[in-house]
Short mmCIF file of C-alpha atoms in Angstrom, two decimals:
data_model
loop_
_atom_site.label_atom_id
_atom_site.label_comp_id
_atom_site.label_asym_id
_atom_site.label_seq_id
_atom_site.Cartn_x
_atom_site.Cartn_y
_atom_site.Cartn_z
CA MET A 238 196.46 88.10 -102.05
CA LYS A 239 195.67 90.03 -98.94
CA THR A 240 198.23 89.94 -96.57
CA LEU A 241 197.51 89.01 -92.61
CA TYR A 242 198.75 91.72 -91.77
CA LYS A 243 196.45 93.97 -93.67
CA ILE A 244 193.54 91.86 -91.77
CA SER A 245 194.86 91.89 -88.61
CA LEU A 246 194.73 95.59 -89.25
CA THR A 247 191.12 95.93 -90.93
CA LEU A 248 189.80 93.24 -87.90
CA CYS A 249 191.04 96.26 -85.47
CA LEU A 250 190.06 99.00 -86.52
CA ILE A 251 185.96 97.63 -86.81
CA VAL A 252 186.64 96.52 -83.22
CA ALA A 253 188.07 100.06 -82.33
CA THR A 254 185.04 101.87 -84.44
CA SER A 255 182.67 99.40 -81.93
CA THR A 256 183.88 99.60 -79.69
CA ILE A 257 183.75 103.97 -79.17
CA LEU A 258 180.45 104.56 -79.96
CA TYR A 259 178.64 104.42 -77.07
CA ALA A 260 180.50 107.85 -75.51
CA GLN A 261 178.22 109.50 -73.93
CA THR A 262 178.65 113.66 -76.10
CA ILE A 263 175.75 116.85 -76.50
CA GLY A 264 173.47 116.76 -77.63
CA ASP A 265 172.59 113.21 -77.37
CA TYR A 266 168.44 111.95 -76.48
CA ARG A 267 167.18 109.44 -74.51
CA SER A 268 163.07 109.27 -73.75
CA ASN A 269 161.84 110.18 -70.16
CA GLY A 270 158.43 108.49 -70.93
CA THR A 271 156.05 107.22 -73.36
CA GLY A 272 154.12 108.41 -76.73
CA ILE A 273 154.51 109.74 -80.04
CA TRP A 274 158.34 110.53 -81.18
CA SER A 275 157.46 113.57 -82.31
CA ASN A 276 156.53 114.91 -79.03
CA ALA A 277 159.67 116.88 -77.89
CA GLY A 278 158.00 116.14 -73.63
CA ILE A 279 159.07 112.48 -74.23
CA TRP A 280 162.88 113.79 -74.50
CA GLN A 281 165.10 114.36 -72.50
CA ARG A 282 169.25 115.73 -73.83
CA PHE A 283 172.42 116.01 -72.10
CA ASN A 284 173.60 118.84 -71.76
CA GLY A 285 177.46 118.09 -71.31
CA THR A 286 176.45 117.96 -67.31
CA ASN A 287 172.99 116.85 -66.88
CA TRP A 288 169.66 114.90 -68.56
CA VAL A 289 167.39 118.22 -69.12
CA GLY A 290 163.99 118.35 -71.42
CA ALA A 291 164.04 118.68 -75.44
CA SER A 292 163.27 121.61 -76.79
CA THR A 293 162.74 119.25 -80.84
CA PRO A 294 162.41 115.38 -80.43
CA PRO A 295 165.42 114.34 -82.52
CA THR A 296 166.14 113.59 -86.33
CA GLY A 297 167.51 110.54 -86.18
CA SER A 298 171.09 111.90 -87.58
CA GLU A 299 171.85 111.71 -83.19
CA THR A 300 172.06 108.59 -80.58
CA ILE A 301 169.21 107.82 -78.74
CA THR A 302 167.60 105.25 -76.30
CA ILE A 303 164.67 103.88 -75.38
CA ARG A 304 165.14 103.11 -72.54
CA SER A 305 163.80 100.49 -70.56
CA GLY A 306 159.63 100.76 -69.14
CA ASP A 307 159.41 103.70 -72.04
CA SER A 308 157.65 103.15 -75.15
CA VAL A 309 158.18 104.88 -78.32
CA TYR A 310 155.53 105.40 -81.30
CA ILE A 311 157.28 106.34 -84.96
CA ASN A 312 154.54 109.18 -86.24
CA ALA A 313 156.36 110.32 -88.99
CA VAL A 314 159.66 109.50 -91.51
CA VAL A 315 162.44 109.21 -89.26
CA ASN A 316 166.36 108.48 -91.03
CA LEU A 317 168.32 107.29 -88.56
CA THR A 318 172.01 107.84 -89.20
CA GLY A 319 173.58 108.12 -85.60
CA ILE A 320 172.27 105.67 -82.74
CA LEU A 321 169.54 103.59 -81.45
CA LYS A 322 169.35 101.93 -78.12
CA ASN A 323 166.49 100.14 -78.25
CA GLU A 324 165.77 98.67 -74.36
CA GLY A 325 162.10 99.20 -74.38
CA LYS A 326 159.55 99.84 -77.38
CA LEU A 327 159.34 101.29 -80.38
CA GLY A 328 155.64 101.06 -82.80
CA GLY A 329 155.34 102.58 -86.41
CA THR A 330 158.01 101.38 -87.43
CA SER A 331 156.94 101.22 -90.86
CA ASN A 332 158.23 105.17 -90.63
CA LEU A 333 161.84 104.32 -90.12
CA THR A 334 164.68 104.07 -92.41
CA VAL A 335 168.77 102.90 -91.12
CA LYS A 336 170.99 104.88 -93.89
CA SER A 337 174.08 104.53 -95.15
CA GLY A 338 176.78 104.95 -91.20
CA GLY A 339 172.90 104.06 -89.51
CA LEU A 340 173.00 101.75 -86.42
CA TYR A 341 170.01 99.72 -85.02
CA SER A 342 171.22 98.45 -81.18
CA HIS A 343 168.95 96.32 -80.10
CA ASP A 344 170.15 96.59 -76.03
CA GLN A 345 167.61 94.48 -74.20
CA ASN A 346 166.30 90.51 -73.34
CA GLY A 347 163.51 90.19 -75.97
CA GLY A 348 161.62 92.28 -77.14
CA SER A 349 161.38 92.93 -80.84
CA ILE A 350 163.55 94.09 -83.57
CA PRO A 351 161.57 96.96 -85.69
CA VAL A 352 160.69 95.86 -88.34
CA CYS A 353 162.02 98.22 -91.46
CA THR A 354 164.44 99.48 -94.23
CA TRP A 355 167.95 98.47 -93.71
CA GLU A 356 169.32 100.45 -96.56
CA ASP A 357 173.08 99.18 -97.63
CA GLY A 358 175.68 100.09 -95.09
CA SER A 359 173.50 100.55 -92.34
CA THR A 360 173.93 98.30 -89.05
CA CYS A 361 171.06 96.03 -86.47
CA GLN A 362 173.09 95.11 -83.20
CA VAL A 363 172.15 93.02 -80.55
CA THR A 364 173.90 93.64 -76.72
CA GLY A 365 171.13 92.73 -74.48
CA TYR A 366 170.17 89.04 -75.05
CA VAL A 367 171.20 86.47 -72.15
CA SER A 368 168.09 83.57 -72.38
CA GLY A 369 164.37 81.85 -73.08
CA SER A 370 162.42 83.78 -76.35
CA LYS A 371 165.27 84.79 -79.14
CA PRO A 372 164.02 88.51 -80.28
CA ASN A 373 161.53 89.40 -82.26
CA ASN A 374 161.76 90.04 -86.33
CA SER A 375 165.80 88.52 -86.30
CA ASN A 376 164.86 86.49 -89.53
CA GLN A 377 165.04 89.89 -92.01
CA ASN A 378 167.22 91.23 -94.73
CA PHE A 379 169.79 93.31 -92.72
CA TYR A 380 172.81 95.36 -93.89
CA ASN A 381 174.92 94.94 -91.22
CA PHE A 382 174.44 91.91 -88.43
CA VAL A 383 176.12 92.52 -84.76
CA TRP A 384 175.63 90.49 -82.12
CA ASP A 385 177.27 91.35 -79.00
CA CYS A 386 175.95 89.08 -76.15
CA PRO A 387 177.80 89.00 -72.95
CA GLY A 388 175.31 88.05 -70.76
CA GLN A 389 173.31 85.39 -72.39
CA THR A 390 173.33 81.65 -71.20
CA GLN A 391 171.20 79.63 -73.85
CA ASN A 392 172.39 78.88 -77.14
CA VAL A 393 169.66 80.34 -79.88
CA ASP A 394 169.67 80.76 -83.87
CA VAL A 395 167.50 84.05 -85.24
CA ALA A 396 166.35 82.10 -88.04
CA TRP A 397 166.87 83.22 -90.60
CA TYR A 398 164.91 81.22 -93.74
CA TYR A 399 165.29 81.82 -97.27
CA ASN A 400 167.55 85.43 -95.75
CA THR A 401 169.63 87.30 -97.74
CA ILE A 402 172.63 89.41 -95.06
CA ASN A 403 173.50 92.20 -97.71
CA GLY A 404 176.67 92.97 -95.61
CA ASP A 405 178.83 92.08 -93.17
CA ILE A 406 178.35 89.63 -90.15
CA MET A 407 180.13 90.19 -86.54
CA ILE A 408 179.52 87.91 -84.07
CA LYS A 409 181.83 89.23 -80.42
CA ASN A 410 180.57 88.27 -77.71
CA THR A 411 177.82 84.42 -76.50
CA GLY A 412 178.24 84.86 -73.25
CA THR A 413 178.74 81.27 -72.63
CA SER A 414 175.66 79.89 -75.25
CA ARG A 415 176.34 79.75 -79.52
CA LEU A 416 174.43 82.26 -81.70
CA GLN A 417 173.16 79.63 -84.64
CA MET A 418 172.09 80.41 -87.61
CA THR A 419 168.61 78.66 -87.91
CA SER A 420 166.69 76.30 -87.24
CA PRO A 421 164.90 74.63 -90.35
CA GLY A 422 162.21 71.91 -89.18
CA ALA A 423 161.43 68.43 -91.31
CA GLY A 424 160.89 69.46 -95.23
CA SER A 425 161.68 73.02 -94.93
CA PRO A 426 165.85 72.90 -96.34
CA ASN A 427 167.22 76.26 -95.70
CA THR A 428 169.12 78.93 -97.93
CA ILE A 429 171.02 81.63 -96.82
CA GLU A 430 173.04 84.45 -98.57
CA ILE A 431 175.99 86.64 -96.84
CA LYS A 432 177.11 89.14 -99.40
CA GLY A 433 180.06 90.49 -96.75
CA ASN A 434 182.39 88.97 -94.70
CA ILE A 435 182.28 87.59 -91.58
CA TYR A 436 183.39 87.96 -87.93
CA VAL A 437 183.99 85.94 -85.61
CA LEU A 438 185.97 87.47 -82.97
CA GLY A 439 184.89 85.85 -79.46
CA GLY A 440 181.48 83.69 -78.65
CA GLN A 441 180.40 80.41 -81.31
CA PHE A 442 178.68 80.80 -83.71
CA SER A 443 177.24 77.72 -86.39
CA SER A 444 175.22 77.40 -89.02
CA ASN A 445 172.12 75.48 -87.17
CA GLY A 446 172.17 73.74 -83.77
CA SER A 447 170.86 70.03 -82.59
CA SER A 448 166.63 70.92 -83.24
CA SER A 449 167.72 70.46 -86.69
CA THR A 450 166.90 68.32 -88.93
CA ALA A 451 166.17 70.23 -92.41
CA ASP A 452 169.05 70.84 -94.88
CA ILE A 453 170.95 73.96 -95.93
CA ILE A 454 173.43 75.95 -97.88
CA VAL A 455 175.13 78.57 -97.06
CA ASN A 456 176.42 80.91 -100.66
CA THR A 457 179.25 83.36 -98.55
CA TYR A 458 180.51 86.16 -100.55
CA GLY A 459 183.21 87.53 -98.48
CA ASN A 460 185.40 86.59 -96.54
CA ILE A 461 185.89 84.59 -93.29
CA TYR A 462 187.61 85.29 -89.96
CA ALA A 463 187.69 83.79 -86.77
CA ILE A 464 190.41 84.44 -85.00
CA GLY A 465 190.32 84.20 -80.95
CA THR A 466 192.44 85.00 -77.96
CA PRO A 467 196.46 83.46 -78.57
CA GLY A 468 197.06 80.64 -76.62
CA ASN A 469 192.87 80.57 -75.71
CA LEU A 470 191.32 77.64 -78.16
CA THR A 471 188.08 78.03 -76.92
CA SER A 472 187.38 82.37 -77.09
CA VAL A 473 185.75 81.49 -80.37
CA ASN A 474 184.32 78.38 -82.09
CA PHE A 475 183.29 78.78 -85.31
CA SER A 476 181.73 75.98 -86.28
CA ILE A 477 179.99 74.50 -89.67
CA SER A 478 177.15 72.27 -88.15
CA ARG A 479 176.72 71.51 -84.35
CA GLY A 480 173.50 69.38 -85.20
CA SER A 481 173.60 65.96 -86.38
CA GLY A 482 170.80 66.71 -89.06
CA PRO A 483 170.76 68.52 -91.31
CA ASN A 484 173.41 67.97 -94.37
CA VAL A 485 174.64 71.68 -94.09
CA LEU A 486 176.87 73.18 -97.78
CA TRP A 487 178.92 75.67 -96.68
CA ASN A 488 179.77 77.35 -100.28
CA LEU A 489 182.92 80.65 -99.96
CA TYR A 490 182.47 81.88 -103.40
CA GLY A 491 185.14 84.98 -101.10
CA ASP A 492 189.00 85.16 -101.46
CA SER A 493 189.91 83.97 -97.42
CA LEU A 494 188.88 80.96 -95.21
CA ILE A 495 191.23 81.63 -91.58
CA ILE A 496 190.86 80.27 -88.58
CA GLN A 497 192.98 81.04 -85.90
CA ASN A 498 193.44 80.70 -82.33
CA ALA A 499 190.61 79.00 -82.74
CA THR A 500 188.19 75.48 -82.35
CA THR A 501 186.05 74.30 -85.14
CA GLN A 502 183.55 71.85 -85.32
CA ASN A 503 181.19 69.36 -86.57
CA SER A 504 178.69 67.73 -85.15
CA GLY A 505 176.97 65.99 -89.37
CA GLY A 506 179.37 64.31 -89.81
CA ALA A 507 180.35 63.11 -93.89
CA LYS A 508 176.99 65.38 -94.46
CA CYS A 509 178.49 68.75 -94.12
CA LYS A 510 181.49 70.52 -95.78
CA PHE A 511 183.69 73.53 -96.90
CA VAL A 512 183.37 74.16 -100.34
CA PHE A 513 185.62 76.54 -102.18
CA ALA A 514 183.47 76.96 -104.86
CA LYS A 515 185.01 81.08 -106.13
CA ASN A 516 186.16 80.80 -109.81
CA GLY A 517 189.65 82.39 -108.78
CA GLU A 518 192.13 82.75 -106.58
CA GLN A 519 191.12 81.74 -102.79
CA VAL A 520 193.07 80.94 -99.44
CA LEU A 521 192.61 78.48 -97.02
CA LYS A 522 195.23 79.64 -93.40
CA ILE A 523 194.87 77.52 -90.61
CA GLU A 524 196.49 77.40 -87.73
CA ASN A 525 196.38 76.57 -83.73
CA VAL A 526 193.44 74.54 -84.14
CA ALA A 527 191.60 72.34 -81.92
CA TYR A 528 189.15 69.88 -83.78
CA GLY A 529 186.09 69.95 -81.79
CA SER A 530 186.77 68.34 -77.38
CA THR A 531 188.40 65.38 -78.45
CA SER A 532 188.17 64.68 -82.76
CA ALA A 533 185.53 66.92 -86.16
CA ALA A 534 184.81 65.25 -89.69
CA VAL A 535 185.86 68.95 -90.80
CA SER A 536 185.84 68.75 -94.47
CA PHE A 537 186.37 70.67 -97.20
CA ASP A 538 186.21 69.89 -101.84
CA VAL A 539 187.97 72.72 -103.73
CA ALA A 540 185.98 73.06 -106.97
CA SER A 541 186.29 73.80 -110.65
CA GLY A 542 187.95 76.69 -111.55
CA SER A 543 188.93 77.44 -107.94
CA ILE A 544 192.75 78.29 -107.53
CA LEU A 545 193.37 77.08 -103.32
CA TYR A 546 196.17 78.00 -101.14
CA LEU A 547 196.99 76.47 -98.88
CA GLY A 548 200.65 78.47 -97.37
CA THR A 549 201.24 76.52 -94.77
CA THR A 550 198.35 75.24 -93.21
CA GLU A 551 197.66 71.64 -91.13
CA LEU A 552 194.88 70.19 -91.48
CA ILE A 553 195.78 68.58 -88.14
CA GLY A 554 194.33 69.03 -84.58
CA ALA A 555 196.11 72.19 -81.32
CA LEU A 556 195.57 70.23 -78.42
CA SER A 557 195.96 66.61 -79.06
CA THR A 558 191.84 67.36 -81.22
CA THR A 559 191.75 64.93 -84.88
CA ASN A 560 190.25 66.04 -87.76
CA THR A 561 189.07 62.93 -90.09
CA GLY A 562 186.68 65.46 -92.39
CA SER A 563 188.02 64.61 -96.20
CA PHE A 564 190.00 67.13 -97.99
CA ARG A 565 189.36 66.80 -101.65
CA VAL A 566 190.55 68.40 -104.90
CA LEU A 567 188.24 68.29 -107.56
CA SER A 568 188.25 68.25 -111.45
CA GLY A 569 189.89 71.41 -112.37
CA ALA A 570 190.70 72.95 -109.22
CA THR A 571 193.67 74.21 -109.00
CA ILE A 572 195.64 74.16 -105.76
CA TYR A 573 199.77 75.69 -104.31
CA SER A 574 200.75 73.74 -100.69
CA ALA A 575 203.31 76.95 -98.93
CA HIS A 576 204.75 73.30 -96.56
CA PRO A 577 207.85 71.71 -96.79
CA GLY A 578 206.90 68.83 -97.31
CA GLY A 579 204.15 68.92 -99.20
CA ILE A 580 200.65 68.27 -100.06
CA ASN A 581 200.99 65.69 -97.13
CA GLY A 582 202.44 68.30 -94.54
CA ASN A 583 198.98 70.81 -95.75
CA ILE A 584 197.00 68.12 -95.90
CA GLN A 585 196.80 65.58 -92.48
CA CYS A 586 193.14 65.17 -92.14
CA THR A 587 192.25 61.54 -91.38
CA GLY A 588 189.54 61.25 -93.62
CA GLU A 589 187.66 58.83 -92.16
CA THR A 590 184.74 61.01 -92.97
CA GLY A 591 183.78 62.95 -95.81
CA GLY A 592 184.39 60.19 -99.34
CA GLY A 593 187.79 59.92 -97.80
CA ASN A 594 190.94 62.27 -99.28
CA PHE A 595 190.73 62.70 -102.31
CA PHE A 596 193.26 64.41 -105.22
CA ALA A 597 191.79 64.25 -109.23
CA THR A 598 194.99 63.79 -111.34
CA ASP A 599 192.45 66.31 -113.85
CA ALA A 600 193.21 69.51 -111.11
CA SER A 601 196.69 71.29 -111.40
CA TYR A 602 199.11 71.28 -108.25
CA GLY A 603 201.00 74.79 -107.69
CA PHE A 604 204.37 74.84 -105.22
CA ASN A 605 205.22 78.24 -103.48
CA GLY A 606 207.02 77.78 -100.60
CA THR A 607 209.88 79.69 -99.79
CA GLU A 608 211.98 76.63 -98.58
CA ASN A 609 213.02 73.14 -99.57
CA GLN A 610 210.11 71.66 -100.67
CA VAL A 611 209.16 68.30 -101.84
CA THR A 612 205.77 67.74 -103.50
CA GLY A 613 204.84 64.79 -101.71
CA THR A 614 203.54 61.20 -101.86
CA MET A 615 199.88 62.25 -101.74
CA MET A 616 200.32 64.13 -104.96
CA PRO A 617 197.98 62.16 -107.57
CA ASP A 618 200.64 59.98 -110.15
CA VAL A 619 198.98 61.29 -113.29
CA VAL A 620 198.20 65.76 -113.14
CA GLN A 621 197.16 68.36 -115.73
CA ASP A 622 198.99 71.04 -114.34
CA LEU A 623 202.61 70.91 -112.66
CA ILE A 624 203.45 74.69 -111.54
CA ILE A 625 206.64 75.29 -109.29
CA ASP A 626 206.95 79.01 -108.08
CA ASN A 627 209.79 78.75 -105.08
CA PRO A 628 212.54 80.24 -105.60
CA THR A 629 214.63 77.61 -103.55
CA THR A 630 213.67 73.83 -104.94
CA VAL A 631 210.86 71.52 -105.00
CA ALA A 632 211.84 68.45 -105.34
CA LEU A 633 209.44 66.07 -107.04
CA SER A 634 207.95 62.73 -104.44
CA LYS A 635 207.15 59.64 -106.78
CA PRO A 636 206.63 60.11 -110.53
CA THR A 637 204.57 61.82 -112.56
CA THR A 638 203.45 61.98 -115.65
CA ILE A 639 201.76 66.21 -116.76
CA ASN A 640 199.07 65.79 -119.22
CA GLY A 641 198.53 69.84 -118.75
CA VAL A 642 201.84 72.08 -119.10
CA LEU A 643 205.15 72.13 -116.54
CA ARG A 644 205.15 76.09 -115.44
CA LEU A 645 208.89 76.27 -114.34
CA LYS A 646 208.50 80.02 -112.99
CA ALA A 647 210.65 80.11 -110.09
CA GLY A 648 213.86 78.22 -108.76
CA VAL A 649 214.95 74.92 -109.82
CA PHE A 650 212.17 72.02 -110.25
CA ASP A 651 213.84 68.74 -108.48
CA ASN A 652 213.59 66.16 -111.13
CA THR A 653 215.95 63.35 -110.83
CA ILE A 654 212.84 61.16 -109.87
CA PRO A 655 211.26 61.11 -113.11
CA PHE A 656 208.43 63.05 -114.64
CA THR A 657 206.22 62.05 -117.58
CA LEU A 658 205.34 65.02 -120.32
CA GLY A 659 201.41 63.43 -121.93
CA PRO A 660 201.03 63.79 -125.38
CA SER A 661 199.73 67.36 -124.91
CA GLY A 662 201.66 68.23 -121.91
CA SER A 663 204.81 70.55 -123.22
CA ILE A 664 206.90 73.15 -120.20
CA SER A 665 207.07 76.50 -119.94
CA TYR A 666 209.90 78.24 -118.83
CA GLU A 667 208.76 81.30 -116.77
CA GLY A 668 212.04 81.87 -115.11
CA GLY A 669 213.39 78.77 -113.19
CA SER A 670 215.19 75.43 -114.79
CA LEU A 671 215.41 71.99 -114.24
CA LEU A 672 217.86 70.29 -112.26
CA VAL A 673 217.56 67.36 -114.41
CA SER A 674 217.69 68.06 -118.20
CA VAL A 675 215.00 66.65 -120.53
CA ASN A 676 214.22 66.87 -124.15
CA GLU A 677 210.57 67.75 -124.18
CA ASN A 678 210.78 64.89 -127.45
CA SER A 679 212.14 61.78 -125.32
CA THR A 680 210.64 61.62 -122.66
CA ILE A 681 208.60 58.15 -121.36
CA PRO A 682 205.11 58.71 -122.52
CA ALA A 683 202.03 57.74 -120.57
CA SER A 684 200.75 55.31 -123.45
CA PHE A 685 201.03 54.00 -126.92
CA TYR A 686 200.65 56.44 -129.50
CA VAL A 687 201.10 56.58 -133.62
CA TYR A 688 200.76 60.10 -134.64
CA GLN A 689 199.40 61.29 -138.03
CA ASN A 690 202.61 61.15 -140.60
CA PHE A 691 203.87 64.38 -141.78
CA PRO A 692 203.52 65.97 -144.10
CA ASN A 693 200.37 64.64 -145.34
CA PRO A 694 199.91 64.27 -148.60
CA PHE A 695 203.49 63.90 -149.16
CA ASN A 696 205.37 64.48 -151.41
CA PRO A 697 208.41 62.26 -151.59
CA VAL A 698 209.62 61.73 -147.86
CA THR A 699 206.97 62.50 -144.84
CA ASN A 700 208.00 61.96 -140.68
CA ILE A 701 206.07 58.60 -139.09
CA LYS A 702 205.75 59.37 -135.22
CA PHE A 703 205.27 56.90 -132.39
CA ASP A 704 205.36 57.42 -128.21
CA LEU A 705 206.31 54.01 -126.53
CA PRO A 706 205.52 54.35 -122.73
CA TYR A 707 207.66 50.61 -123.01
CA GLU A 708 211.01 49.12 -124.57
CA SER A 709 209.74 46.76 -126.58
CA TYR A 710 210.24 45.38 -129.93
CA ILE A 711 208.24 46.50 -132.53
CA THR A 712 208.17 46.57 -136.75
CA VAL A 713 207.08 49.17 -138.63
CA LYS A 714 205.68 47.97 -142.01
CA ILE A 715 203.93 49.95 -145.55
CA PHE A 716 201.08 48.23 -147.14
CA ASP A 717 199.67 49.79 -150.33
CA LEU A 718 195.42 49.19 -149.64
CA LEU A 719 194.60 45.40 -150.77
CA GLY A 720 197.21 44.13 -148.03
CA LYS A 721 200.51 43.80 -150.23
CA GLU A 722 203.11 44.66 -148.15
CA ILE A 723 205.14 47.89 -149.67
CA SER A 724 208.62 48.61 -147.44
CA THR A 725 209.94 47.21 -143.24
CA LEU A 726 210.72 50.97 -142.14
CA PHE A 727 211.93 48.87 -139.15
CA THR A 728 212.49 45.80 -137.23
CA GLY A 729 213.86 45.26 -133.39
CA LYS A 730 214.48 46.30 -130.35
CA GLN A 731 212.83 50.65 -129.45
CA ASN A 732 213.32 52.00 -125.73
CA ALA A 733 210.49 53.90 -124.18
CA GLY A 734 210.15 57.41 -125.81
CA THR A 735 209.05 59.11 -128.98
CA HIS A 736 210.28 57.48 -131.59
CA GLU A 737 210.47 58.90 -135.26
CA LEU A 738 210.56 56.97 -138.84
CA SER A 739 211.63 58.82 -142.38
CA PHE A 740 210.30 56.97 -144.99
CA ASP A 741 210.91 58.13 -149.35
CA ALA A 742 208.32 56.83 -151.91
CA SER A 743 210.32 57.62 -154.64
CA ASN A 744 210.31 54.18 -156.02
CA LEU A 745 205.80 54.48 -155.30
CA SER A 746 203.21 55.45 -157.91
CA SER A 747 200.54 58.01 -156.18
CA GLY A 748 198.06 56.65 -154.04
CA VAL A 749 197.16 55.65 -151.05
CA TYR A 750 199.20 54.04 -148.68
CA LEU A 751 198.74 52.47 -144.95
CA TYR A 752 201.97 52.27 -142.45
CA ARG A 753 201.73 49.80 -139.41
CA ILE A 754 202.96 50.00 -136.11
CA GLN A 755 203.93 46.59 -133.85
CA THR A 756 205.16 46.19 -130.16
CA ASP A 757 204.89 43.38 -128.04
CA LYS A 758 201.33 44.52 -126.79
CA ASN A 759 199.75 47.22 -129.09
CA ILE A 760 199.24 47.38 -132.77
CA ALA A 761 198.45 50.35 -134.78
CA VAL A 762 197.58 51.47 -138.85
CA LYS A 763 197.04 55.35 -140.59
CA GLN A 764 196.05 55.70 -144.16
CA MET A 765 198.90 58.49 -145.97
CA ILE A 766 198.58 59.94 -148.93
CA LEU A 767 200.92 60.38 -151.65
CA ILE A 768 200.36 62.87 -155.11
CA LYS A 769 203.24 62.92 -157.10
#
């Protein structure tokens, strides 16, 4: 999995790149009036000292500024590979293609973003929004989208409705207010696709706001990084929903959801949740995070196929805030805990909303810390696989039945509190060990079960095996098909465990026989075939 060092380095490079884009250099263009793009007379060029009249129009590879009050009509094909800063008006934008590496920057309040071709690797950036109407044409299928508006004083949405952002979203600054992706009206459910990463590095970002009334699905295929300033939890606010009306299902198909030194919240209560939906490994890291001003119901589902690494994340709020949401591990999912307190240490949300904390018995649970751990009492009594991958010790917190595989990958599994292998359970030694040795065939079964005799057909000896989950007085008898008792193999008390008896039919003729095992609570009968 990606290390946080690599993540931080990537973020630093992104921020550094975005802050040096506007450095004025020789050859930059700016408009000097109104007219058509191909007319050199409406352009000035920077010669290193002064702006002078241009001899040719810009090609699209330069840094180009449309100044406030100017209007330029694009009358020929322009392939933008440089930077186009728009403080005025652009027409003829169907002739504009923003190529890979090209940046369009909307440096004004209101106005219109060009309706043009946004190729893979292109970027649309908004820097000038303050208040009032959103920029026109903000609901396009952009590649990269950047919002950096330090003067913003009003919440605004960009009206994405069944839009796809094919690259990354970066939120750098929203002033004193919030940016929202959408605000669907009643009867107009909305799905938004985000193919790349989401970076919330400053300001407030949410799927929707208070005027939303229709359900929203957000599918993200990259990672989400909401990372604020250490010591200032209000520098970043990344929230699943800031409106109480809609259901919001935010499906996470990427590798990571990381929220650090920030605030997260949910105004939609139980109707809104993050869902780890990738068929493979994912990471949840929440560190030094406040849940709203006092509390918020931020809920998570781990869907079938997801292998979620929790690390030492604690779903508990900083600054005396409380996460009242739920954490649910669904059938077929896997979670790994590196917290010394195990699952209880990670999952400290209260579960008051969102259906309550839930841990499926046919999910798998792993422990991969670097110091001594306990599994925690939140882990269910029955699990599918149990994975021990801690170089020190992991101690079982309560008796547990393992229906799948106990994988001992590293360290010592302290099974002083015993575990039970289910009928199909097994132990895989992959570098780890048990503190208390066990015989897999003598561990306490989860239920009463009678196996088919082996071999079958047989001549003249066969073995009869059964699982006994409790101490009981038992009888094991053989009958013919007419119900006549042939033999009593065993009668008496047996301890809980897996037992095996041998039956010798040397004195019997070929045919079909029955064996019956009766306990204090159960009776089972199976057929066996003797062939001589």
